[in-house]
PDB file of C-alpha atoms in Angstrom:
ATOM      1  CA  UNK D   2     -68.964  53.086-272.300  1.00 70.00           C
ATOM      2  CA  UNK D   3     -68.684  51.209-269.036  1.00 76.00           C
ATOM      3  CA  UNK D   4     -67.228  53.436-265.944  1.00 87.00           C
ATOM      4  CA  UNK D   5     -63.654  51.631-265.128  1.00 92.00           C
ATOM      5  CA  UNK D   6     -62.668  50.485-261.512  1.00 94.00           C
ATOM      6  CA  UNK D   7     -60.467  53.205-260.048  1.00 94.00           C
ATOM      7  CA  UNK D   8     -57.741  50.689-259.812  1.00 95.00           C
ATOM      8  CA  UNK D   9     -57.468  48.710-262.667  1.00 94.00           C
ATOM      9  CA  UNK D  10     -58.801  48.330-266.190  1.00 94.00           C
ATOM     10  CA  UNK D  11     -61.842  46.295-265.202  1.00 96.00           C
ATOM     11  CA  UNK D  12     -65.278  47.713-265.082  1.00 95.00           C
ATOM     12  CA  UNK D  13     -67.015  48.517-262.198  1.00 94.00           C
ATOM     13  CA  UNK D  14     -69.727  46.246-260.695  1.00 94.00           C
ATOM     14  CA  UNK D  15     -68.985  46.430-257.316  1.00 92.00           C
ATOM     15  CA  UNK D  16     -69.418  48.991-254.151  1.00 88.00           C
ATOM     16  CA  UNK D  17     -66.821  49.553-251.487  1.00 87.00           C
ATOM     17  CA  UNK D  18     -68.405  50.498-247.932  1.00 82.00           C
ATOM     18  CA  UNK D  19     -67.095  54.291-246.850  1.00 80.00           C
ATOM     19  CA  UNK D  20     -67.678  52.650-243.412  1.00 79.00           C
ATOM     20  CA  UNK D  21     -66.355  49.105-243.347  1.00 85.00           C
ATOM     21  CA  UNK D  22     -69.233  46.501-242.075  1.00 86.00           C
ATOM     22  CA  UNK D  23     -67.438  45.526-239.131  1.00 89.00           C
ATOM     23  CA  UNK D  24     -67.115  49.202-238.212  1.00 89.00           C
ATOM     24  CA  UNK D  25     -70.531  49.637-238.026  1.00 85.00           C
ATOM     25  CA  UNK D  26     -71.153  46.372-236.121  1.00 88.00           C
ATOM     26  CA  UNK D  27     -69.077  47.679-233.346  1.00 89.00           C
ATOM     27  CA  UNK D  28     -70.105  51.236-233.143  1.00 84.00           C
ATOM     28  CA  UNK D  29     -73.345  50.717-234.007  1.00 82.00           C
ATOM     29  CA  UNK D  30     -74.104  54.569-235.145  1.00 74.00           C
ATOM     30  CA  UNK D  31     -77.750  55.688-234.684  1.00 67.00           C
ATOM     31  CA  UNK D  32     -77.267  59.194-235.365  1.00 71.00           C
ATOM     32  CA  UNK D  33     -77.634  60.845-239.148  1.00 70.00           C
ATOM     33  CA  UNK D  34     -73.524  60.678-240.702  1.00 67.00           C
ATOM     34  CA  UNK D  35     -71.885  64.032-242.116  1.00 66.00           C
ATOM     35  CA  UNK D  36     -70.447  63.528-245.600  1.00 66.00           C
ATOM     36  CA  UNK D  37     -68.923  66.622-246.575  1.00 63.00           C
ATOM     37  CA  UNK D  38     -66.839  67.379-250.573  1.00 58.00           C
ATOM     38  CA  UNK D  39     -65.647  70.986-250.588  1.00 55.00           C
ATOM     39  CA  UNK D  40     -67.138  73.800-249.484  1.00 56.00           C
ATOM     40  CA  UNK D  41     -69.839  73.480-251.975  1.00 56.00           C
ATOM     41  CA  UNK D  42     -71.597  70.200-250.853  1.00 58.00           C
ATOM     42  CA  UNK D  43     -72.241  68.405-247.402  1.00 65.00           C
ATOM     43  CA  UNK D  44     -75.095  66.439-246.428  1.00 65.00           C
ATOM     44  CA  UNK D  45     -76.297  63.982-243.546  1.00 68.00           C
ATOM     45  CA  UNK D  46     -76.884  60.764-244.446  1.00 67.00           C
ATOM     46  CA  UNK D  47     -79.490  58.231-242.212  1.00 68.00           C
ATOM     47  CA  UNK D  48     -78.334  54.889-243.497  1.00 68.00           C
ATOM     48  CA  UNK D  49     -74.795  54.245-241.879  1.00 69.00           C
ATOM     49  CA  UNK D  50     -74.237  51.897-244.666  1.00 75.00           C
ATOM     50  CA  UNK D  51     -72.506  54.007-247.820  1.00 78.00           C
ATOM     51  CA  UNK D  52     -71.649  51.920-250.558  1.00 84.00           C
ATOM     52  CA  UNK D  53     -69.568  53.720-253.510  1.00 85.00           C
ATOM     53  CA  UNK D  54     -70.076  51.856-256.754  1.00 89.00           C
ATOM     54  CA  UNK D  55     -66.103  52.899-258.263  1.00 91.00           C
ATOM     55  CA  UNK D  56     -64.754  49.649-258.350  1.00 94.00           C
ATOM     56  CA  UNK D  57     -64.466  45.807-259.518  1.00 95.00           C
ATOM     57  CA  UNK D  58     -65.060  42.900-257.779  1.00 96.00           C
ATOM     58  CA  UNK D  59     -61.472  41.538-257.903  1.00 96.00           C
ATOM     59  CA  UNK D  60     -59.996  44.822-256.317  1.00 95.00           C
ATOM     60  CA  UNK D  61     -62.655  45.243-253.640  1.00 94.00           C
ATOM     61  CA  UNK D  62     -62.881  41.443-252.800  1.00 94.00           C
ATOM     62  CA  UNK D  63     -59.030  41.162-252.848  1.00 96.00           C
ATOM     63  CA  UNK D  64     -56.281  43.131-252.075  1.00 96.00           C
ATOM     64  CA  UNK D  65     -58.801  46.126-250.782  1.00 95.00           C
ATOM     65  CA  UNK D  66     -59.942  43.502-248.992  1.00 94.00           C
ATOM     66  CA  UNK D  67     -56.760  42.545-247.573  1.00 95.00           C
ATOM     67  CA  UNK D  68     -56.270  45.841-246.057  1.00 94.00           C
ATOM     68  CA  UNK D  69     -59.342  46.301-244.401  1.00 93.00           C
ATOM     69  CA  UNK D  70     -58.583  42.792-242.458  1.00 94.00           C
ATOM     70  CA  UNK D  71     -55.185  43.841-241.502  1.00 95.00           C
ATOM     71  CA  UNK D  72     -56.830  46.912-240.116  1.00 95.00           C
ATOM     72  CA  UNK D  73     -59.023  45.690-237.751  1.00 95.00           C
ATOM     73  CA  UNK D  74     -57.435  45.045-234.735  1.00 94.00           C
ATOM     74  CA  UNK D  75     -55.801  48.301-233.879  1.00 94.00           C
ATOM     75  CA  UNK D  76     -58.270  50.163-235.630  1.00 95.00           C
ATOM     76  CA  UNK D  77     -60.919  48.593-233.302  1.00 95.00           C
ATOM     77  CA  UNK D  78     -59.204  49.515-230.213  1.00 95.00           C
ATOM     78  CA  UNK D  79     -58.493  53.134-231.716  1.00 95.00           C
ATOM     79  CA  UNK D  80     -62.138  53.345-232.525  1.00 94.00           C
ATOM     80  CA  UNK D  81     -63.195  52.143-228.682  1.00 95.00           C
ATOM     81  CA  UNK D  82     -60.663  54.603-227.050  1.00 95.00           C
ATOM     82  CA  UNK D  83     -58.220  51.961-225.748  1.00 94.00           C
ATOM     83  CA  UNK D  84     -54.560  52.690-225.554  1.00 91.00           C
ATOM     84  CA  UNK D  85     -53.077  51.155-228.827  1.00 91.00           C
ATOM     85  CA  UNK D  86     -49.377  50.480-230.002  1.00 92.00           C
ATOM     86  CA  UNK D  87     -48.755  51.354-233.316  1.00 92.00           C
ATOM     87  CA  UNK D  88     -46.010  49.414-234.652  1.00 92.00           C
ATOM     88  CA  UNK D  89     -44.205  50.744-237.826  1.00 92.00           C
ATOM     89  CA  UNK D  90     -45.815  47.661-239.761  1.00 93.00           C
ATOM     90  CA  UNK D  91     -48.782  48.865-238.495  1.00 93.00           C
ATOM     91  CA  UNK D  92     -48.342  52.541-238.868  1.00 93.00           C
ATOM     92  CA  UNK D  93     -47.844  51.367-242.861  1.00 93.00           C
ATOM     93  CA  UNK D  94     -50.969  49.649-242.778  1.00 94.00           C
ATOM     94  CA  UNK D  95     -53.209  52.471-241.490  1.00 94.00           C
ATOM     95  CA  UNK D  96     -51.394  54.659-243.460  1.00 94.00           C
ATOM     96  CA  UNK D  97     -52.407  52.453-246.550  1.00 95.00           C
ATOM     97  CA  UNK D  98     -56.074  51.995-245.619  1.00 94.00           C
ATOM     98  CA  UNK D  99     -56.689  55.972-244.719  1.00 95.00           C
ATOM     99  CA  UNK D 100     -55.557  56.944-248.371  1.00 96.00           C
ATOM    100  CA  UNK D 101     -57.441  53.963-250.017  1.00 95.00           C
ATOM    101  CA  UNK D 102     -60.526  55.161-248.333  1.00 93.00           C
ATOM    102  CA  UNK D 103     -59.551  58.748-249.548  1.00 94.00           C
ATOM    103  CA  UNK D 104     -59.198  57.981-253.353  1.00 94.00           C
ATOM    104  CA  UNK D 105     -62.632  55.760-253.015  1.00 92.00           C
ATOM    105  CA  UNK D 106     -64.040  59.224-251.418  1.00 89.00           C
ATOM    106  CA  UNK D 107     -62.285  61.595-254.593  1.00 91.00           C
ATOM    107  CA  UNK D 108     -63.496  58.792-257.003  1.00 87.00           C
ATOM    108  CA  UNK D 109     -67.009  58.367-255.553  1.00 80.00           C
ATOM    109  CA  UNK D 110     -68.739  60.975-257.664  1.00 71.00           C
ATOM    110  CA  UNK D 111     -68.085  61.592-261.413  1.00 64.00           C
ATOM    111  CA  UNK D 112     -70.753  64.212-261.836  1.00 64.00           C
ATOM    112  CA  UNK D 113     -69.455  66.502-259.161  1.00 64.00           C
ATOM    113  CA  UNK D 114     -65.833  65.879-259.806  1.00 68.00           C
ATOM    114  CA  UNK D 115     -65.256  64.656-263.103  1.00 75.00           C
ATOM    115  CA  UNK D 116     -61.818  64.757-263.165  1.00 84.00           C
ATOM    116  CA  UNK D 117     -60.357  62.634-259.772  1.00 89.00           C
ATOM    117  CA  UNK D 118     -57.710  64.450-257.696  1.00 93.00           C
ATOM    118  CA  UNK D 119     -55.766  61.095-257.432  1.00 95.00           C
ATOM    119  CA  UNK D 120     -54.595  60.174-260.658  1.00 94.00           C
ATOM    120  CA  UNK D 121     -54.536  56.721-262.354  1.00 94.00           C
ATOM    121  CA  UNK D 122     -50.644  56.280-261.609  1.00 94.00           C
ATOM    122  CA  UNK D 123     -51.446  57.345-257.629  1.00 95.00           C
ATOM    123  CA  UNK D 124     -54.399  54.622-257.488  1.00 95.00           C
ATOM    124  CA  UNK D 125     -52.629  52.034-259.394  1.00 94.00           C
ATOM    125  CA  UNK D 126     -49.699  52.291-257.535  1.00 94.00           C
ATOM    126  CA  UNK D 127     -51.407  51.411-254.572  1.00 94.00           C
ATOM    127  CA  UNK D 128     -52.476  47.734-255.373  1.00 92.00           C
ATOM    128  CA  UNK D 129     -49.605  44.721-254.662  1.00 91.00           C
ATOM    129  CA  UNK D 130     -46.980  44.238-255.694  1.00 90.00           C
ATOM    130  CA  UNK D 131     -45.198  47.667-255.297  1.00 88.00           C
ATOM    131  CA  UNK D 132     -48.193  49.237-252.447  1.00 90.00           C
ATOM    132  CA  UNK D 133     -47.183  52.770-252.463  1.00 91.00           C
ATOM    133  CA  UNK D 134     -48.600  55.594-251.310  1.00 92.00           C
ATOM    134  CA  UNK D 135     -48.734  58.626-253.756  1.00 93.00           C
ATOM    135  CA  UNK D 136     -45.417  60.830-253.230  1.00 88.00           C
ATOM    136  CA  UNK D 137     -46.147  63.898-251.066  1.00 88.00           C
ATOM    137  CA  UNK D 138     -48.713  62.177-249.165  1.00 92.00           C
ATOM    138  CA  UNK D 139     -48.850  62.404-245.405  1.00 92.00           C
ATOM    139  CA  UNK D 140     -51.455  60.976-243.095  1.00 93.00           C
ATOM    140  CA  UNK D 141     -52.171  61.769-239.543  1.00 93.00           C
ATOM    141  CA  UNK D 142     -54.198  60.291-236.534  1.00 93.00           C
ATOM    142  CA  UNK D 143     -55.819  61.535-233.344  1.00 92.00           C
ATOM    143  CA  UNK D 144     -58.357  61.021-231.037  1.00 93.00           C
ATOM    144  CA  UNK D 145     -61.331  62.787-230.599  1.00 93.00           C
ATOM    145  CA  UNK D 146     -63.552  62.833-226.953  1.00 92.00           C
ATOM    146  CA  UNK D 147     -66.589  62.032-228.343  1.00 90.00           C
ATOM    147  CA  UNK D 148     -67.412  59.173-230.374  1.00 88.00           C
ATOM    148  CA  UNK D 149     -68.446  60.474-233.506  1.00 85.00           C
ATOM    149  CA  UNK D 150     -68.424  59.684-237.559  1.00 82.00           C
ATOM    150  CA  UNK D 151     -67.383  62.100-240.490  1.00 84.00           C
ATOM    151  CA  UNK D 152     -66.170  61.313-244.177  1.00 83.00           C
ATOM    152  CA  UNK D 153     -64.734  64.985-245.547  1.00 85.00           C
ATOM    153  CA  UNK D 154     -62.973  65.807-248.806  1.00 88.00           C
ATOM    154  CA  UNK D 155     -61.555  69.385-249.138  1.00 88.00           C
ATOM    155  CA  UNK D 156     -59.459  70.757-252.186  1.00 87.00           C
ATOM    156  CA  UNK D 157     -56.479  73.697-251.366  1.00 87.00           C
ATOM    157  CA  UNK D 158     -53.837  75.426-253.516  1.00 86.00           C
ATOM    158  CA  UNK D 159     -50.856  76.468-252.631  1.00 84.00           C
ATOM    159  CA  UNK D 160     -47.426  78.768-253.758  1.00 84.00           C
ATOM    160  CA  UNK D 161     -43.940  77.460-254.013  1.00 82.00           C
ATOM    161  CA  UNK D 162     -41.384  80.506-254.555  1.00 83.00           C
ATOM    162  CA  UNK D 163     -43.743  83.221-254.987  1.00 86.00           C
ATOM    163  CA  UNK D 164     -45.514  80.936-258.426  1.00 88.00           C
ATOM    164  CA  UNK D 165     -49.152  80.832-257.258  1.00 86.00           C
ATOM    165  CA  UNK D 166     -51.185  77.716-257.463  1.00 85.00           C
ATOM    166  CA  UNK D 167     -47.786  75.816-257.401  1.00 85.00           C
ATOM    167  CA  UNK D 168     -49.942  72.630-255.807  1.00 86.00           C
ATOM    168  CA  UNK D 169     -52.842  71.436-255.219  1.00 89.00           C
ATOM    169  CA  UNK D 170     -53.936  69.338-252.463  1.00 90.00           C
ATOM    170  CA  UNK D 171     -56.358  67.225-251.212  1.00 93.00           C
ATOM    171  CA  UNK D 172     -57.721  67.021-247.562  1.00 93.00           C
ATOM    172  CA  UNK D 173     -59.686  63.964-246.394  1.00 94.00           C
ATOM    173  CA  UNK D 174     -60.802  63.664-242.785  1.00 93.00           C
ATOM    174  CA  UNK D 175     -62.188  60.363-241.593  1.00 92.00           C
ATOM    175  CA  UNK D 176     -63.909  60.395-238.389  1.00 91.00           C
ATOM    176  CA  UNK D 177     -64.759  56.906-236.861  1.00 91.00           C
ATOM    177  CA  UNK D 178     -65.566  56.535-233.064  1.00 92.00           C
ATOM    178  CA  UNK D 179     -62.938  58.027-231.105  1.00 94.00           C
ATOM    179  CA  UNK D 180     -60.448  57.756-233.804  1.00 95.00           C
ATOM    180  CA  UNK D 181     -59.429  60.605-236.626  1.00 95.00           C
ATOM    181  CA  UNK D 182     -57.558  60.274-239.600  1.00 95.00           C
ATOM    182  CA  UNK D 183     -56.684  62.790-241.982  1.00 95.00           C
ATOM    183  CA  UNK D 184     -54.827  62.538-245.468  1.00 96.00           C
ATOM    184  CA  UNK D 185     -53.009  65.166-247.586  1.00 93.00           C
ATOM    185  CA  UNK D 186     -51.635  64.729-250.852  1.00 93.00           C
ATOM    186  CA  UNK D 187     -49.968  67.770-252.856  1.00 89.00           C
ATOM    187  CA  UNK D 188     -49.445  67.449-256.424  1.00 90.00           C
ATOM    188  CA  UNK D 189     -47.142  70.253-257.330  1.00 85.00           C
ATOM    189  CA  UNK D 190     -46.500  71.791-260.709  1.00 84.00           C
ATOM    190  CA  UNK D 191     -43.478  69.637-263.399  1.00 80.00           C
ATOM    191  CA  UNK D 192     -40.955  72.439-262.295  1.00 81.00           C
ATOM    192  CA  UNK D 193     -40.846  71.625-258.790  1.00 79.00           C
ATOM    193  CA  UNK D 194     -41.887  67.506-259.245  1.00 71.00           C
ATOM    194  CA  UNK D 195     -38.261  66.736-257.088  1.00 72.00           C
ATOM    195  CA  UNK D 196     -39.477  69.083-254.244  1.00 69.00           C
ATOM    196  CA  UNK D 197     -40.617  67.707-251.366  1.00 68.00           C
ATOM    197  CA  UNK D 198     -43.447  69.666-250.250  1.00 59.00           C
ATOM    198  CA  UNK D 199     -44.785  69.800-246.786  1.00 62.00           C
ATOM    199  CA  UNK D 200     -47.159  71.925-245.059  1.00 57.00           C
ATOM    200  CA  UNK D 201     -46.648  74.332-242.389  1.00 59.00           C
ATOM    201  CA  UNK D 202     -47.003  73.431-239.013  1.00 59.00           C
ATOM    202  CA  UNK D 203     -48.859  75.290-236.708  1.00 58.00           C
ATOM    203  CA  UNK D 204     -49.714  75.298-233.081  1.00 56.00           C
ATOM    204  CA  UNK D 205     -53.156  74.612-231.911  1.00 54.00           C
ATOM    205  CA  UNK D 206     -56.296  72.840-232.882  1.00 54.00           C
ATOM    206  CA  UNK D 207     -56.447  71.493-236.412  1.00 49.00           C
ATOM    207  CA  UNK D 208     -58.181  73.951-239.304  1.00 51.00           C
ATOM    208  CA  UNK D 209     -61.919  73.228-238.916  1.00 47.00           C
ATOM    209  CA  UNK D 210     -62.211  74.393-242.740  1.00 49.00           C
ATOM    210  CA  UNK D 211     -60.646  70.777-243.476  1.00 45.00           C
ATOM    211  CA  UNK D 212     -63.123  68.890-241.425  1.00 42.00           C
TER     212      UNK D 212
END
């Protein structure tokens, strides 16, 4: 039976880039690229150039495509350490792109992780016309000193009300130049669906265990 496109019925025959070509026209990276799922697999890849074979041609050459356009110009100026504006339109846009990238990255292996973190209703309800993130999803961005690239996916659990393994979450870091952006999305258990979960904030550098 034919693998189906993370995002719609259709099979897959196509392969979206972890690192979008124009990315890698810019930057131009030179040095081997940490991929990283877990703490149980990580390796460093020569070729710049990942392609992950999870979706169809009509997703990945349209609205996926879409996104990645939009994109461009502030993440370009992000990725080259220039002072950027973020409007909220913007803020949306980034916001969309970072967790498409993460679902491609939770999808990209069927072997290791057979059954996705992101579930059909989360990818589905990314694609036009409603374009929503899933619900207890936040995404962050910072800049790092060095120009560097990194593509992490980390798994954590968490208790609500003393209930153990209330949530789950997934962690996905995206390094590009000087830019970072990290994703978290917490599915928690039916009894506590209408809670809205957030994680504790803490002072200081972020967790290197979700890099």
């Amino acid at each position: 039976m034919p693998r189906k496109c993370l995002f719609c019925p259709n099979p897959v025959d196509s392969a979206e880039h972890l690192w979008s070509d124009w990315i890698l026209e810019d930057l131009k990276p030179i040095e081997p690229i940490h991929i990283k799922f877990g703490k149980t697999f990580a390796k460093w890849v020569d070729d710049p150039e990942v392609r992950i074979k999870c979706v169809c041609q009509k997703c990945n050459n349209g609205w996926m495509s879409a996104i990645e356009n939009e994109n461009k110009p502030h993440m370009l100026a992000m990725m080259n350490d220039k002072p950027t504006l973020l409007l909220p339109t913007q803020q949306k846009l980034l916001t969309r792109g970072a967790i498409l990238k993460s679902m491609i990255l939770d999808g990209s292996s069927p072997q290791r992780r057979p059954i996705p973190f992101y579930t059909e209703c989360d990818r589905t309800g990314m694609k036009p016309p409603s374009r929503a993130p899933p619900v207890n999803t936040l995404t962050w961005i910072g800049r790092l000193e060095a120009k560097a690239f990194h593509a992490g996916l980390t798994n954590t659990l968490g208790g609500i009300n003393g209930i153990p393994k209330a949530f789950q979450g997934c962690v996905v870091t995206i390094i590009v130049g000087h830019l970072v952006i990290q994703v978290l999305t917490m599915h928690a258990l039916p009894m506590f669906a209408t809670n809205r979960i957030r994680p504790v904030d803490k002072p200081g550098a972020w967790d290197v265990d979700l890099l």
